[in-house]
Short mmCIF file of C-alpha atoms in Angstrom, two decimals:
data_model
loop_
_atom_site.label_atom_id
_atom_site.label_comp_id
_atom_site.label_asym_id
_atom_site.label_seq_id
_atom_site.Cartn_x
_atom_site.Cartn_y
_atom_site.Cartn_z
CA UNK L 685 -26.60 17.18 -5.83
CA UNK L 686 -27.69 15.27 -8.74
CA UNK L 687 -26.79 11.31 -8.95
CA UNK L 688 -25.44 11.08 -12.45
CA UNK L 689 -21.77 12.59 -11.88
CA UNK L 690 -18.40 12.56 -13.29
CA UNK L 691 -16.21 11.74 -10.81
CA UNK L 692 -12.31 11.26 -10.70
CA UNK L 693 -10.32 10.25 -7.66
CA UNK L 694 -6.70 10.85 -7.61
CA UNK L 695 -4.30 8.23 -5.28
CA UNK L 696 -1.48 8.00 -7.48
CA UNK L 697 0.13 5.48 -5.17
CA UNK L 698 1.55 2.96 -3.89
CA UNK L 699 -0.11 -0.59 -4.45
CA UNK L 700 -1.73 -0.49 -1.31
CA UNK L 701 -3.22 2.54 -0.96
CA UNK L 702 -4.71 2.23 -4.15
CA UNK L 703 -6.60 -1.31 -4.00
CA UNK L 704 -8.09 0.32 -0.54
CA UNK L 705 -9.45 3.00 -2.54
CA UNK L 706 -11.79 0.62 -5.03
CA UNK L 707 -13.54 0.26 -2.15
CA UNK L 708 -14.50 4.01 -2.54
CA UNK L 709 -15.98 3.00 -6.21
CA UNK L 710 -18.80 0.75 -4.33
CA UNK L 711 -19.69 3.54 -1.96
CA UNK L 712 -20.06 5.90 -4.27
CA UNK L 713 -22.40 3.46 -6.78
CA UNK L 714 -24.56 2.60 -4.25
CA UNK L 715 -25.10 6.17 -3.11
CA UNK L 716 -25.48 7.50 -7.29
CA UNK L 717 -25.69 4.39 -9.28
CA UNK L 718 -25.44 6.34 -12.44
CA UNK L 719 -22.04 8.12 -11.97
CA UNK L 720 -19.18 7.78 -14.14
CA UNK L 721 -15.66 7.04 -11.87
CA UNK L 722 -12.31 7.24 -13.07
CA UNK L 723 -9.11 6.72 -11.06
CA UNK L 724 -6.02 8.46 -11.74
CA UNK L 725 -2.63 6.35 -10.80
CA UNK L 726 0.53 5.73 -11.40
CA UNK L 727 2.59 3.29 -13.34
CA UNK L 728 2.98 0.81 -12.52
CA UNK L 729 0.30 0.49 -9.57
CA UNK L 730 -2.62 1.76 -12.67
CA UNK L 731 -2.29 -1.58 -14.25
CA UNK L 732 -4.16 -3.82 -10.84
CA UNK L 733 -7.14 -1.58 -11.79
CA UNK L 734 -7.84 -3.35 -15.45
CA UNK L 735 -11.01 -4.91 -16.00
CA UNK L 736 -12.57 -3.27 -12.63
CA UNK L 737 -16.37 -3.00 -13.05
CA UNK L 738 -17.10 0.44 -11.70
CA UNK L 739 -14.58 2.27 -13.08
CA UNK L 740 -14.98 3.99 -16.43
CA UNK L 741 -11.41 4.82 -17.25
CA UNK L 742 -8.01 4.62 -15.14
CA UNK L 743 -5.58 7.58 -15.98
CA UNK L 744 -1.80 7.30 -15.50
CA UNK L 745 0.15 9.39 -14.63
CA UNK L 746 3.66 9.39 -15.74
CA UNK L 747 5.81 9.86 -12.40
CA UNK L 748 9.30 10.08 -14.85
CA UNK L 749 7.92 12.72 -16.15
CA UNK L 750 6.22 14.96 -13.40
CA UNK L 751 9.17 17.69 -14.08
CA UNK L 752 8.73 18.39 -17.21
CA UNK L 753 6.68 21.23 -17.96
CA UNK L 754 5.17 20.17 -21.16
CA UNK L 755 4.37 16.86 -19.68
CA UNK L 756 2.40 18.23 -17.04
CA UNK L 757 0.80 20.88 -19.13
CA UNK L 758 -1.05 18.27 -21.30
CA UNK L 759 -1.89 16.11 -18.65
CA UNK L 760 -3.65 19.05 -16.85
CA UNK L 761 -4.89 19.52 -20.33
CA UNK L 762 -5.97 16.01 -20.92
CA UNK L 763 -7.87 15.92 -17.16
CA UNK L 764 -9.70 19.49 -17.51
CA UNK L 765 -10.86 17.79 -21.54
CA UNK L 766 -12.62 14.85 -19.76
CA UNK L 767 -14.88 17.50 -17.99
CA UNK L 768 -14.79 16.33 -14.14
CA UNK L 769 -17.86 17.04 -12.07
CA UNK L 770 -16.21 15.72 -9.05
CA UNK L 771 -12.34 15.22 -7.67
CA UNK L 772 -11.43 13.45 -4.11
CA UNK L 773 -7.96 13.55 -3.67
CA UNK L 774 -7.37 10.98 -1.44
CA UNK L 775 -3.14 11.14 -0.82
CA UNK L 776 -3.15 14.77 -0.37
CA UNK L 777 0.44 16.11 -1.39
CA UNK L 778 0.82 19.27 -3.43
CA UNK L 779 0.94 17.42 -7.01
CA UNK L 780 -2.18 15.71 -6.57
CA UNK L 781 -3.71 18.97 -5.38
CA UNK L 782 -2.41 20.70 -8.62
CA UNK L 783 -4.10 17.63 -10.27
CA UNK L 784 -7.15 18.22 -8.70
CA UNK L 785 -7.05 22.18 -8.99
CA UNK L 786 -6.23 22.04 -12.92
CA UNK L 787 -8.69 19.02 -13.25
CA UNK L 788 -11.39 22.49 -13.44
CA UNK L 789 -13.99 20.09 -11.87
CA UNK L 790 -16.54 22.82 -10.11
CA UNK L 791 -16.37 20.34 -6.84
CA UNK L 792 -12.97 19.43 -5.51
CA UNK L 793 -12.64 17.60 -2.37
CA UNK L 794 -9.18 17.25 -0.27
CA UNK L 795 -7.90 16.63 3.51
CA UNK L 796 -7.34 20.39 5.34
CA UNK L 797 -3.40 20.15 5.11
CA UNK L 798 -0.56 22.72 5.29
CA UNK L 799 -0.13 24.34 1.66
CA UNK L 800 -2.50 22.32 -0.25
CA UNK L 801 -6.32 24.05 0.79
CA UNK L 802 -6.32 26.47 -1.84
CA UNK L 803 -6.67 23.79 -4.50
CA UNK L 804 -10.16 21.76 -3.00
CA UNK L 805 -13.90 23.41 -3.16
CA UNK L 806 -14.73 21.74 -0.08
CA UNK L 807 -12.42 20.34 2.24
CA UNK L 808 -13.17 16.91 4.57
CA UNK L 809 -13.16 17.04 8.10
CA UNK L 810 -12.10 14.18 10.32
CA UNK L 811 -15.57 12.35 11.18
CA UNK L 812 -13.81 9.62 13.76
CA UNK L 813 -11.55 10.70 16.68
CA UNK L 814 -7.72 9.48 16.20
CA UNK L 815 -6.39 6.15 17.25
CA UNK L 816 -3.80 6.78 20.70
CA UNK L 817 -1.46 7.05 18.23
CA UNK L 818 -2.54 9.98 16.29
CA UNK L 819 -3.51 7.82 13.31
CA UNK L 820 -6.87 7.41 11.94
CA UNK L 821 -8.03 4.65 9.61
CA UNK L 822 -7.49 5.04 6.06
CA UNK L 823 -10.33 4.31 4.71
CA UNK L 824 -12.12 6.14 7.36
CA UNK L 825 -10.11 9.52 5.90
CA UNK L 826 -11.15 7.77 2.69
CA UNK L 827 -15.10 7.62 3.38
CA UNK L 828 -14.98 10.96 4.64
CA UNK L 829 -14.65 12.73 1.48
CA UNK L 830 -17.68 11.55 0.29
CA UNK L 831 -19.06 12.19 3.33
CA UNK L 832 -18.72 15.64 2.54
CA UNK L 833 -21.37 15.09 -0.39
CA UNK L 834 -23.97 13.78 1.37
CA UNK L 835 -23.29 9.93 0.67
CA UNK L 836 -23.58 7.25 3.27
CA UNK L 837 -21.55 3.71 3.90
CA UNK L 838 -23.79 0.85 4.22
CA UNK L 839 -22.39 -2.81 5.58
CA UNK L 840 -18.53 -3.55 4.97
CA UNK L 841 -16.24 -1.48 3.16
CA UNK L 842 -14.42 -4.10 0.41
CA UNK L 843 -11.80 -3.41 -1.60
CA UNK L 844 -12.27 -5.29 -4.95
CA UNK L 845 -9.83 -5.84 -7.66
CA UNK L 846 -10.77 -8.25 -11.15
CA UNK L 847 -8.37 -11.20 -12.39
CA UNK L 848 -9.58 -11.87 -15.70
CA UNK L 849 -10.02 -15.43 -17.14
CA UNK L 850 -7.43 -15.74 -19.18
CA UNK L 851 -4.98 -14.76 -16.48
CA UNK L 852 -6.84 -17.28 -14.19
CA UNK L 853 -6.44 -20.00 -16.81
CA UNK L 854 -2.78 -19.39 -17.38
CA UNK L 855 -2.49 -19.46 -13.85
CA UNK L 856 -3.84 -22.57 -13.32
CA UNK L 857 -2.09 -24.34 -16.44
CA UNK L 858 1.39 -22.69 -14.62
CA UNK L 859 -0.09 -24.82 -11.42
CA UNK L 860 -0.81 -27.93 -13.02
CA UNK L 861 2.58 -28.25 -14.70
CA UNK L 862 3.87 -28.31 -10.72
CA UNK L 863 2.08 -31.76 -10.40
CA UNK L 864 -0.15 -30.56 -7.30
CA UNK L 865 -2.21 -33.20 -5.59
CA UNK L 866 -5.94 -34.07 -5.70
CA UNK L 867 -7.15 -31.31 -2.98
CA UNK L 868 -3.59 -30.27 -2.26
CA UNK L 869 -4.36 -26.69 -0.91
CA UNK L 870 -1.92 -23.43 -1.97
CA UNK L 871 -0.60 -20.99 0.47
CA UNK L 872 0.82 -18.17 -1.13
CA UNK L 873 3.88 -16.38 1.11
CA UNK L 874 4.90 -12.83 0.35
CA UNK L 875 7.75 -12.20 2.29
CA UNK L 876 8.89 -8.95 0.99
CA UNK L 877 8.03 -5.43 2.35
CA UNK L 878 8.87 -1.85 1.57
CA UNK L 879 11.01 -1.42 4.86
CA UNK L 880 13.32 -3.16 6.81
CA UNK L 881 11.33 -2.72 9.85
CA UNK L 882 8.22 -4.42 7.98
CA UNK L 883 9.84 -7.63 7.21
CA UNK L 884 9.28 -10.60 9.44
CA UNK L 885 12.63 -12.47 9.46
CA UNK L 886 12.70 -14.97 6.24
CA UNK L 887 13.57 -17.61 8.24
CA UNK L 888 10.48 -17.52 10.55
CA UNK L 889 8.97 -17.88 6.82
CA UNK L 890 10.94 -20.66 5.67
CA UNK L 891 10.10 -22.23 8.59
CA UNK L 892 6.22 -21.46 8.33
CA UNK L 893 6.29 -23.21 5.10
CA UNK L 894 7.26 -26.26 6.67
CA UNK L 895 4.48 -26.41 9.15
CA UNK L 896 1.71 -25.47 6.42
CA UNK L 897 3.40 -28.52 3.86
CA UNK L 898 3.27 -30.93 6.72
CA UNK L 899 -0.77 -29.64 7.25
CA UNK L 900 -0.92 -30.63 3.26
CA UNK L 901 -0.28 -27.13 1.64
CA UNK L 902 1.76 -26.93 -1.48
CA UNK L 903 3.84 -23.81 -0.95
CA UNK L 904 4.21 -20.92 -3.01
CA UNK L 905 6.65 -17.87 -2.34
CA UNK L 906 6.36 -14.75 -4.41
CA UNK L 907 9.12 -12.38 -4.09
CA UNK L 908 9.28 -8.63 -6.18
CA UNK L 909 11.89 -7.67 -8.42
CA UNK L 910 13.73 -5.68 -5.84
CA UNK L 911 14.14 -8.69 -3.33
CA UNK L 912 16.69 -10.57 -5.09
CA UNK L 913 18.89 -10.83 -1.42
CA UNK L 914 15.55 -12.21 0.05
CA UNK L 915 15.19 -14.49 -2.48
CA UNK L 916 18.37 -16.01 -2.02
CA UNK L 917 17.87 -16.29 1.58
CA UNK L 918 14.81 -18.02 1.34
CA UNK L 919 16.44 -20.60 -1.32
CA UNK L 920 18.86 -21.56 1.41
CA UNK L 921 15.98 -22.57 3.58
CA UNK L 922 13.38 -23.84 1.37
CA UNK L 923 11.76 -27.21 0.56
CA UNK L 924 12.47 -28.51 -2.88
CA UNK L 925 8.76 -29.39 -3.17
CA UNK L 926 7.83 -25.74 -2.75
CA UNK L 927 6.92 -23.29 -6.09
CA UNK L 928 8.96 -20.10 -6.15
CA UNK L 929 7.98 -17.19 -7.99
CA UNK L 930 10.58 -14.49 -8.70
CA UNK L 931 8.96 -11.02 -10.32
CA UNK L 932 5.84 -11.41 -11.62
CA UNK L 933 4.01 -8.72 -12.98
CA UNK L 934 1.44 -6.97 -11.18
CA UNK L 935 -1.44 -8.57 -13.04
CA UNK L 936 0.64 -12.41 -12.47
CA UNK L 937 0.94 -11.38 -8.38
CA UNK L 938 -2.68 -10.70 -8.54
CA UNK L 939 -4.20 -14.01 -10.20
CA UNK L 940 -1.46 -16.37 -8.50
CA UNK L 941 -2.98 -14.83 -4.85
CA UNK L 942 -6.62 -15.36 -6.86
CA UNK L 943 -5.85 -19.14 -6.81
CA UNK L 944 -4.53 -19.76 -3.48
CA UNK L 945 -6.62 -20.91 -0.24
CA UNK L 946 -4.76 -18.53 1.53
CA UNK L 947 -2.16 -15.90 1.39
CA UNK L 948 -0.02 -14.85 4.53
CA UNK L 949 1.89 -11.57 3.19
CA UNK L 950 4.03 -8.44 5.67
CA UNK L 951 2.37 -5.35 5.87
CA UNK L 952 3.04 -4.14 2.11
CA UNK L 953 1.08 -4.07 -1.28
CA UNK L 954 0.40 -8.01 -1.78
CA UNK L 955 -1.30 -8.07 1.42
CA UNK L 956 -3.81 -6.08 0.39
CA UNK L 957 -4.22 -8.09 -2.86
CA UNK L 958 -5.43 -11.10 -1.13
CA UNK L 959 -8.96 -9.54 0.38
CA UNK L 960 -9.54 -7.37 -2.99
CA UNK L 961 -9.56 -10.75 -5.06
CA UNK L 962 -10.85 -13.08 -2.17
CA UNK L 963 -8.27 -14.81 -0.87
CA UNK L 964 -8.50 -15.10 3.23
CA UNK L 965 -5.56 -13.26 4.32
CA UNK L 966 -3.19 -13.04 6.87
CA UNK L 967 -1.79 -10.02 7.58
CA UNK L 968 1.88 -9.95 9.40
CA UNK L 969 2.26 -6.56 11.65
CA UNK L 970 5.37 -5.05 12.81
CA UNK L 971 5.60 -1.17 13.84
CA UNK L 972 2.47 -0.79 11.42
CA UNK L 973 -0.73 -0.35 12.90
CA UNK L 974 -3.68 -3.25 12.09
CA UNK L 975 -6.36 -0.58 13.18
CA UNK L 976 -4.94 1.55 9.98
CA UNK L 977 -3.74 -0.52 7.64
CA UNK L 978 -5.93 -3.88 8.10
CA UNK L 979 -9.88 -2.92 7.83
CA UNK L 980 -11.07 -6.51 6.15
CA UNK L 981 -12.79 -9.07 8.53
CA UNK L 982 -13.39 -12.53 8.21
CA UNK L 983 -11.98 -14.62 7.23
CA UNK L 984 -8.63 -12.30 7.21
CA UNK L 985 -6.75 -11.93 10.12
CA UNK L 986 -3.58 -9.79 11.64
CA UNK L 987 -0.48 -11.36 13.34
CA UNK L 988 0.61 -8.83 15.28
CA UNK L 989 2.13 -8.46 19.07
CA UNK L 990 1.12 -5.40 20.93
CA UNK L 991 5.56 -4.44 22.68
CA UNK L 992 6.42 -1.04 24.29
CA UNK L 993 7.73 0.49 21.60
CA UNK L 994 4.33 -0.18 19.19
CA UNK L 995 3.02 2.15 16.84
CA UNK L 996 6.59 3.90 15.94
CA UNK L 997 5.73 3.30 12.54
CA UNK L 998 9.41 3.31 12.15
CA UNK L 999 11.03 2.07 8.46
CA UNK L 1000 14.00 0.92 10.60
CA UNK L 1001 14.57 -0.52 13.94
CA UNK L 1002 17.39 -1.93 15.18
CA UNK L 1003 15.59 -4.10 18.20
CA UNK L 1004 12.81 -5.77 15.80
CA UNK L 1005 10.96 -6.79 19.13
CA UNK L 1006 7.77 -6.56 17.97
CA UNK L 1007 8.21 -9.04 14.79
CA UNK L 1008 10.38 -11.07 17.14
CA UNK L 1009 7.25 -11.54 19.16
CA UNK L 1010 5.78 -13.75 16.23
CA UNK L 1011 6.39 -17.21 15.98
CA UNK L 1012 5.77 -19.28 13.01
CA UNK L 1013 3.68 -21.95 15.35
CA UNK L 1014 1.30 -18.63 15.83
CA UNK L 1015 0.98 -17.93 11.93
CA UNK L 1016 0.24 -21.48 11.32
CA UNK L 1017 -2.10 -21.77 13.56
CA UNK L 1018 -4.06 -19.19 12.05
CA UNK L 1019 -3.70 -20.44 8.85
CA UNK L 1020 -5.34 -23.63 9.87
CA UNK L 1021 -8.78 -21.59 11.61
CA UNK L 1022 -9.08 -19.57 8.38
CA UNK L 1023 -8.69 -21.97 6.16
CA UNK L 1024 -12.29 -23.90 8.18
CA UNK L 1025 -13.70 -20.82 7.35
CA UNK L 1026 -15.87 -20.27 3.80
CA UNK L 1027 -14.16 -18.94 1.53
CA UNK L 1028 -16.31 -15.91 -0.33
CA UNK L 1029 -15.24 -14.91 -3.18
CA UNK L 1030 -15.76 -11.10 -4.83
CA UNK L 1031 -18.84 -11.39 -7.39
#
């Protein structure tokens, strides 16, 4: 198959997901350095994407909207206009396989899964057996789409995401006005999380904060516009020297983590962030799974406890035994190795 392709992937969401698909782009221009790669995404998750130096365009898709008829019909419209070569659909439910059917692209690539087949040209076949738990790496199930055409993954797979300069300088003004100190170092905590189940308790937090500030961190909390409870709980507990940060915008989230030494974040979208803009990273596991979720090395590292019940992958839990395993005095300690660790940035 010729090199010089058009080729659109389709993971619509969530934050996540998404940043561990750039690292698709970089595969695919090393194997044809002269395709053309779009992403197709959802609002607001599209907007992390801007300024991302493989990508042509980034199409959004208006999830409001994906009942109404005439909606849909032009965005089909709009996707089959733009003349695809090549669709991956990397999440796999039936809309993105109507996406990818209606895109017309003469190549469409999916996973083999109940009711969706009949939209893909070719579909991708697991190349890895499954974890004990069933699960497979993502970005193994990513990599083995274009597998399928004949491309190979050389070194690391890296997820990359762009802060421009102007949102790093008005970043950095913001962090001046806070009066840091000569070296002072930023840690970043993100203590939010899409489930109950994935939140370490805010007070293990609060108190993690304290350790890093007496180690000579300037703490920074960043908490999403659906975590106003958290927030509150976390003001009860915090240090009046430490910088909160209550709903930023995606692009804000992104070049605050940019500027920090390190970020420790639950298993949810900002974690993911921190390695796709070069940030070492720790990564705070409850009933996720590290092996699926967490593919960046060093300097990034997991906190995680390996109970009984592991790898329920439950949104809920009413025993919490596996986040109760983690102790602040752990986290900080980790903190303290990556931080000795060089710190490369993303080029």
């Amino acid at each position: 198959m010729p090199a010089s392709r058009k080729i659109l992937i389709i993971r619509p969401r969530f934050l996540g997901d998404l940043i561990l698909a750039t690292g698709l782009t970089r595969v695919i221009k090393e194997n044809w350095p002269d395709s053309e790669i779009s992403i197709l995404a959802e609002s607001p998750f599209a907007e992390a994407l801007e300024h991302h130096p493989d990508l042509k365009e980034v199409l959004v898709f208006n999830a409001g909207r994906k009942n109404n008829p005439l909606y849909l019909w032009k965005f089909y419209e709009e996707l089959r206009r733009r003349g695809f070569d090549i669709t991956l659909d990397l999440f796999g439910n039936p809309r993105t396989a109507q996406m990818s059917f209606f895109s017309g692209a003469p190549a469409r690539i999916g996973f083999d899964l109940r009711g969706r087949t009949w939209a893909y040209t070719q579909l991708a076949p697991p190349s890895s057996a499954p974890l004990p738990s069933g699960r497979r790496p993502v970005v193994e199930a990513y990599l083995d789409q274009v597998r399928v055409l004949g491309m190979k993954a050389g070194g690391p797979y890296r997820s990359y995401l762009k802060v421009g300069d102007e949102e790093k300088g008005h970043v950095r003004k913001l962090l001046g006005r806070a009066q840091l100190k000569p070296g002072e170092k930023i840690a970043v905590l993100a203590p939010g999380a899409s489930w109950p189940a994935k939140h370490w308790p805010i007070e293990k937090f609060s108190e993690l904060g304290a350790r890093l500030k007496a180690q000579g961190f300037r703490v920074l909390a960043i908490f999403g516009p659906k975590e106003k409870k958290l927030v509150e709980d976390f003001k009860d507990r915090m240090d009046k020297d430490w910088i909160l940060i209550q709903q930023p915008s995606l692009r804000g989230l992104m070049a605050f983590v940019e500027a920090a030494d390190v970020l420790v974040s639950n298993d949810a979208g900002p974690m993911h962030v921190g390695p796709a803009v070069g940030t070492p990273t720790l990564g705070i596991f409850g009933p996720g799974e590290p092996e699926v979720w967490f593919p960046y090395g060093k300097p990034h590292r997991v906190l995680y406890a390996e109970v009984p019940c592991s790898h329920c992958a439950l949104d809920a839990c009413p025993l919490m035994a596996c986040m109760a395993a983690l102790s602040p005095a752990q986290a900080a300690r980790q903190v303290m190795e990556m931080v000795g660790l060089n710190r490369a940035k993303n080029s």
